[in-house]
Amino acid sequence: MEELAEAAGITARTLRFYRERGLIPPPRREGRIAWYGPHHLARLRTIAALLERGHTLNGIADLAAAFESGRDVGEVLGLGEPSEEEPVRLTPEELADHFGDQVTPENFAAALELGYLATDGEEIVHVSRRLLEVSAALVGEGVPLSAVLAAGARVRAHADALATLFADLLHSHAVAEADVVRLRPLAKSVVEAEVSMALDRRLRAQGPAPGAAARPAPSA
C-alpha cells in the first residue's frame, strides 16, 4: 500500500480512504500480503485527473462503481445512449493503437466526462465508431487529443441546441412523436449542409494557412 501511494503521489491514509469509499478495487491477496498492480495506479491517476477537473468524490465513486459493474458510463453521467451510432469495443491496447501515448489519465478522464468512453467488464467501449475514427484521424494529423476532446465538448453543446431547435419546431406544429423520429434525417441533412457552407465561408475568409505550401495544379 505504501509503495502504491508513493507511486501515485498521495499518502497511505488517502489511499485507505479511497479503498473504504470503493474508489479502487481490492488488492490481490496471497496470505497476509496484498498486491497492487498497474491497474490500481492507473485508477488512482484517473481519480486525480477527475478531481482536478472539478468532480466530487461522490461522482467519482459512481464512475468507479460503473467500472466494477460494467454499467455504461454515459448512463452514470446522464448522457444516455445513441440510437444510431455504432459502439466500438476496444482493449486498452487497441485504444492505444488509435491514440498512442496521448491515452493519458487526463485525456481518459475527459473522454469519460464527455461520454465518449464507457466500460463493459474489462473492455472499453467507445460510443461511436464515427467519432472514434474522426478523433483518431485528427490526432494523426497532429492535433492533440486534449484539444480534440475540448472541441468535442463544445460541439456537444451546439449539437444539443440544434437538436432542441428541431424537436421544438416539430412539436410546436403538433407533429407526432413517431414522425419526429422518422423525420430526424432531415435535421441531420440541414445541419450537414449548413456546416459545409459555413466551412466554405470560413476557409475563404481565412485564406491559406501561414507557411502552407501551395498544392501543384492537377495535370491535364
GROMACS .gro file of C-alpha atoms in nm:
model
  220
    1MET     CA    1   0.000   0.000   0.000
    2GLU     CA    2   0.283   0.241   0.086
    3GLU     CA    3   0.457   0.171  -0.246
    4LEU     CA    4   0.135   0.233  -0.441
    5ALA     CA    5   0.063   0.555  -0.250
    6GLU     CA    6   0.415   0.682  -0.319
    7ALA     CA    7   0.390   0.600  -0.690
    8ALA     CA    8   0.054   0.782  -0.710
    9GLY     CA    9   0.181   1.084  -0.518
   10ILE     CA   10  -0.069   1.050  -0.232
   11THR     CA   11  -0.046   0.944   0.131
   12ALA     CA   12  -0.122   0.594   0.253
   13ARG     CA   13  -0.403   0.744   0.459
   14THR     CA   14  -0.564   0.887   0.145
   15LEU     CA   15  -0.527   0.552  -0.026
   16ARG     CA   16  -0.703   0.377   0.263
   17PHE     CA   17  -0.982   0.633   0.238
   18TYR     CA   18  -1.019   0.564  -0.134
   19ARG     CA   19  -1.036   0.190  -0.062
   20GLU     CA   20  -1.303   0.242   0.201
   21ARG     CA   21  -1.507   0.451  -0.044
   22GLY     CA   22  -1.476   0.182  -0.311
   23LEU     CA   23  -1.287   0.411  -0.545
   24ILE     CA   24  -1.027   0.146  -0.623
   25PRO     CA   25  -1.071  -0.233  -0.646
   26PRO     CA   26  -0.934  -0.452  -0.365
   27PRO     CA   27  -0.581  -0.586  -0.398
   28ARG     CA   28  -0.491  -0.942  -0.490
   29ARG     CA   29  -0.409  -1.127  -0.169
   30GLU     CA   30  -0.155  -1.402  -0.109
   31GLY     CA   31  -0.184  -1.497   0.255
   32ARG     CA   32  -0.120  -1.182   0.455
   33ILE     CA   33   0.030  -0.996   0.160
   34ALA     CA   34  -0.181  -0.755  -0.050
   35TRP     CA   35  -0.056  -0.699  -0.404
   36TYR     CA   36  -0.144  -0.386  -0.602
   37GLY     CA   37  -0.080  -0.369  -0.975
   38PRO     CA   38  -0.059  -0.119  -1.263
   39HIS     CA   39  -0.439  -0.105  -1.295
   40HIS     CA   40  -0.461   0.028  -0.939
   41LEU     CA   41  -0.208   0.300  -1.020
   42ALA     CA   42  -0.395   0.389  -1.340
   43ARG     CA   43  -0.719   0.417  -1.143
   44LEU     CA   44  -0.557   0.649  -0.887
   45ARG     CA   45  -0.419   0.872  -1.162
   46THR     CA   46  -0.763   0.885  -1.325
   47ILE     CA   47  -0.916   0.982  -0.988
   48ALA     CA   48  -0.659   1.261  -0.955
   49ALA     CA   49  -0.741   1.385  -1.307
   50LEU     CA   50  -1.116   1.382  -1.234
   51LEU     CA   51  -1.061   1.575  -0.910
   52GLU     CA   52  -0.858   1.836  -1.098
   53ARG     CA   53  -1.149   1.873  -1.343
   54GLY     CA   54  -1.385   1.956  -1.055
   55HIS     CA   55  -1.555   1.620  -0.995
   56THR     CA   56  -1.659   1.533  -0.642
   57LEU     CA   57  -1.559   1.211  -0.468
   58ASN     CA   58  -1.925   1.101  -0.474
   59GLY     CA   59  -1.934   1.144  -0.851
   60ILE     CA   60  -1.606   0.961  -0.890
   61ALA     CA   61  -1.743   0.681  -0.670
   62ASP     CA   62  -2.034   0.645  -0.916
   63LEU     CA   63  -1.786   0.618  -1.203
   64ALA     CA   64  -1.582   0.363  -1.010
   65ALA     CA   65  -1.899   0.161  -0.950
   66ALA     CA   66  -1.961   0.173  -1.324
   67PHE     CA   67  -1.613   0.034  -1.386
   68GLU     CA   68  -1.677  -0.255  -1.149
   69SER     CA   69  -2.031  -0.339  -1.265
   70GLY     CA   70  -1.982  -0.280  -1.636
   71ARG     CA   71  -2.255  -0.016  -1.649
   72ASP     CA   72  -2.238   0.236  -1.929
   73VAL     CA   73  -2.053   0.544  -1.804
   74GLY     CA   74  -2.279   0.751  -2.028
   75GLU     CA   75  -2.568   0.632  -1.814
   76VAL     CA   76  -2.387   0.741  -1.498
   77LEU     CA   77  -2.322   1.083  -1.647
   78GLY     CA   78  -2.681   1.116  -1.767
   79LEU     CA   79  -2.584   1.129  -2.134
   80GLY     CA   80  -2.788   0.831  -2.250
   81GLU     CA   81  -2.702   0.603  -2.541
   82PRO     CA   82  -2.709   0.700  -2.909
   83SER     CA   83  -2.983   0.541  -3.116
   84GLU     CA   84  -2.795   0.527  -3.447
   85GLU     CA   85  -2.424   0.532  -3.371
   86GLU     CA   86  -2.233   0.205  -3.364
   87PRO     CA   87  -2.039   0.146  -3.040
   88VAL     CA   88  -1.687   0.002  -3.067
   89ARG     CA   89  -1.539  -0.242  -2.815
   90LEU     CA   90  -1.167  -0.195  -2.753
   91THR     CA   91  -0.897  -0.338  -2.532
   92PRO     CA   92  -0.665  -0.083  -2.369
   93GLU     CA   93  -0.401  -0.187  -2.622
   94GLU     CA   94  -0.637  -0.120  -2.914
   95LEU     CA   95  -0.724   0.221  -2.770
   96ALA     CA   96  -0.350   0.296  -2.759
   97ASP     CA   97  -0.323   0.184  -3.123
   98HIS     CA   98  -0.562   0.467  -3.212
   99PHE     CA   99  -0.412   0.742  -2.997
  100GLY     CA  100  -0.063   0.629  -2.892
  101ASP     CA  101   0.094   0.800  -2.594
  102GLN     CA  102  -0.192   1.051  -2.578
  103VAL     CA  103  -0.403   0.798  -2.386
  104THR     CA  104  -0.318   0.977  -2.061
  105PRO     CA  105  -0.520   0.972  -1.737
  106GLU     CA  106  -0.622   1.333  -1.805
  107ASN     CA  107  -0.749   1.256  -2.156
  108PHE     CA  108  -0.914   0.936  -2.035
  109ALA     CA  109  -1.095   1.132  -1.764
  110ALA     CA  110  -1.204   1.394  -2.020
  111ALA     CA  111  -1.339   1.123  -2.252
  112LEU     CA  112  -1.531   0.970  -1.961
  113GLU     CA  113  -1.676   1.307  -1.868
  114LEU     CA  114  -1.778   1.373  -2.228
  115GLY     CA  115  -1.937   1.030  -2.254
  116TYR     CA  116  -1.721   0.910  -2.543
  117LEU     CA  117  -1.592   0.616  -2.338
  118ALA     CA  118  -1.769   0.360  -2.123
  119THR     CA  119  -1.671   0.023  -1.982
  120ASP     CA  120  -1.809  -0.327  -2.006
  121GLY     CA  121  -1.616  -0.564  -1.783
  122GLU     CA  122  -1.252  -0.543  -1.888
  123GLU     CA  123  -1.331  -0.386  -2.225
  124ILE     CA  124  -1.350  -0.018  -2.313
  125VAL     CA  125  -1.648   0.091  -2.522
  126HIS     CA  126  -1.636   0.396  -2.746
  127VAL     CA  127  -1.993   0.511  -2.803
  128SER     CA  128  -1.948   0.596  -3.173
  129ARG     CA  129  -1.733   0.438  -3.442
  130ARG     CA  130  -1.754   0.757  -3.647
  131LEU     CA  131  -1.638   0.976  -3.359
  132LEU     CA  132  -1.358   0.730  -3.281
  133GLU     CA  133  -1.233   0.733  -3.641
  134VAL     CA  134  -1.257   1.112  -3.673
  135SER     CA  135  -1.080   1.167  -3.341
  136ALA     CA  136  -0.801   0.927  -3.437
  137ALA     CA  137  -0.767   1.094  -3.778
  138LEU     CA  138  -0.733   1.439  -3.620
  139VAL     CA  139  -0.471   1.310  -3.375
  140GLY     CA  140  -0.291   1.150  -3.669
  141GLU     CA  141  -0.281   1.494  -3.837
  142GLY     CA  142  -0.105   1.640  -3.533
  143VAL     CA  143  -0.399   1.779  -3.332
  144PRO     CA  144  -0.352   1.695  -2.961
  145LEU     CA  145  -0.614   1.459  -2.823
  146SER     CA  146  -0.684   1.704  -2.539
  147ALA     CA  147  -0.777   1.968  -2.799
  148VAL     CA  148  -0.996   1.720  -2.988
  149LEU     CA  149  -1.186   1.636  -2.669
  150ALA     CA  150  -1.223   2.002  -2.575
  151ALA     CA  151  -1.362   2.073  -2.920
  152GLY     CA  152  -1.593   1.774  -2.884
  153ALA     CA  153  -1.739   1.923  -2.566
  154ARG     CA  154  -1.811   2.249  -2.748
  155VAL     CA  155  -1.963   2.064  -3.044
  156ARG     CA  156  -2.180   1.868  -2.799
  157ALA     CA  157  -2.326   2.192  -2.662
  158HIS     CA  158  -2.406   2.324  -3.012
  159ALA     CA  159  -2.546   1.986  -3.120
  160ASP     CA  160  -2.777   1.978  -2.818
  161ALA     CA  161  -2.902   2.325  -2.909
  162LEU     CA  162  -2.965   2.223  -3.272
  163ALA     CA  163  -3.147   1.907  -3.166
  164THR     CA  164  -3.365   2.110  -2.929
  165LEU     CA  165  -3.443   2.359  -3.208
  166PHE     CA  166  -3.551   2.085  -3.449
  167ALA     CA  167  -3.755   1.892  -3.191
  168ASP     CA  168  -3.927   2.211  -3.072
  169LEU     CA  169  -4.003   2.311  -3.432
  170LEU     CA  170  -4.184   1.985  -3.499
  171HIS     CA  171  -4.359   1.968  -3.162
  172SER     CA  172  -4.483   2.325  -3.196
  173HIS     CA  173  -4.665   2.219  -3.513
  174ALA     CA  174  -4.821   1.914  -3.346
  175VAL     CA  175  -4.606   1.658  -3.527
  176ALA     CA  176  -4.649   1.315  -3.367
  177GLU     CA  177  -4.358   1.168  -3.173
  178ALA     CA  178  -4.325   0.880  -3.420
  179ASP     CA  179  -4.297   1.131  -3.705
  180VAL     CA  180  -4.029   1.326  -3.520
  181VAL     CA  181  -3.817   1.009  -3.516
  182ARG     CA  182  -3.895   0.944  -3.883
  183LEU     CA  183  -3.802   1.298  -3.983
  184ARG     CA  184  -3.474   1.316  -3.791
  185PRO     CA  185  -3.267   1.253  -4.110
  186LEU     CA  186  -3.398   1.589  -4.237
  187ALA     CA  187  -3.245   1.765  -3.938
  188LYS     CA  188  -2.915   1.586  -3.994
  189SER     CA  189  -2.914   1.689  -4.362
  190VAL     CA  190  -2.981   2.053  -4.276
  191VAL     CA  191  -2.700   2.059  -4.019
  192GLU     CA  192  -2.456   1.886  -4.253
  193ALA     CA  193  -2.531   2.129  -4.537
  194GLU     CA  194  -2.507   2.435  -4.311
  195VAL     CA  195  -2.177   2.320  -4.159
  196SER     CA  196  -2.038   2.253  -4.507
  197MET     CA  197  -2.131   2.602  -4.628
  198ALA     CA  198  -2.004   2.759  -4.305
  199LEU     CA  199  -1.668   2.587  -4.354
  200ASP     CA  200  -1.656   2.717  -4.711
  201ARG     CA  201  -1.715   3.072  -4.588
  202ARG     CA  202  -1.462   3.042  -4.307
  203LEU     CA  203  -1.189   2.896  -4.529
  204ARG     CA  204  -1.243   3.162  -4.795
  205ALA     CA  205  -1.224   3.436  -4.532
  206GLN     CA  206  -0.910   3.298  -4.369
  207GLY     CA  207  -0.720   3.222  -4.688
  208PRO     CA  208  -0.430   2.971  -4.692
  209ALA     CA  209  -0.270   2.881  -4.363
  210PRO     CA  210   0.058   3.066  -4.289
  211GLY     CA  211   0.352   2.876  -4.431
  212ALA     CA  212   0.130   2.629  -4.615
  213ALA     CA  213   0.286   2.512  -4.938
  214ALA     CA  214   0.077   2.560  -5.247
  215ARG     CA  215  -0.051   2.238  -5.395
  216PRO     CA  216   0.059   2.167  -5.751
  217ALA     CA  217  -0.208   2.212  -6.013
  218PRO     CA  218  -0.353   1.880  -6.135
  219SER     CA  219  -0.209   1.762  -6.464
  220ALA     CA  220  -0.432   1.758  -6.768
   0.00000   0.00000   0.00000
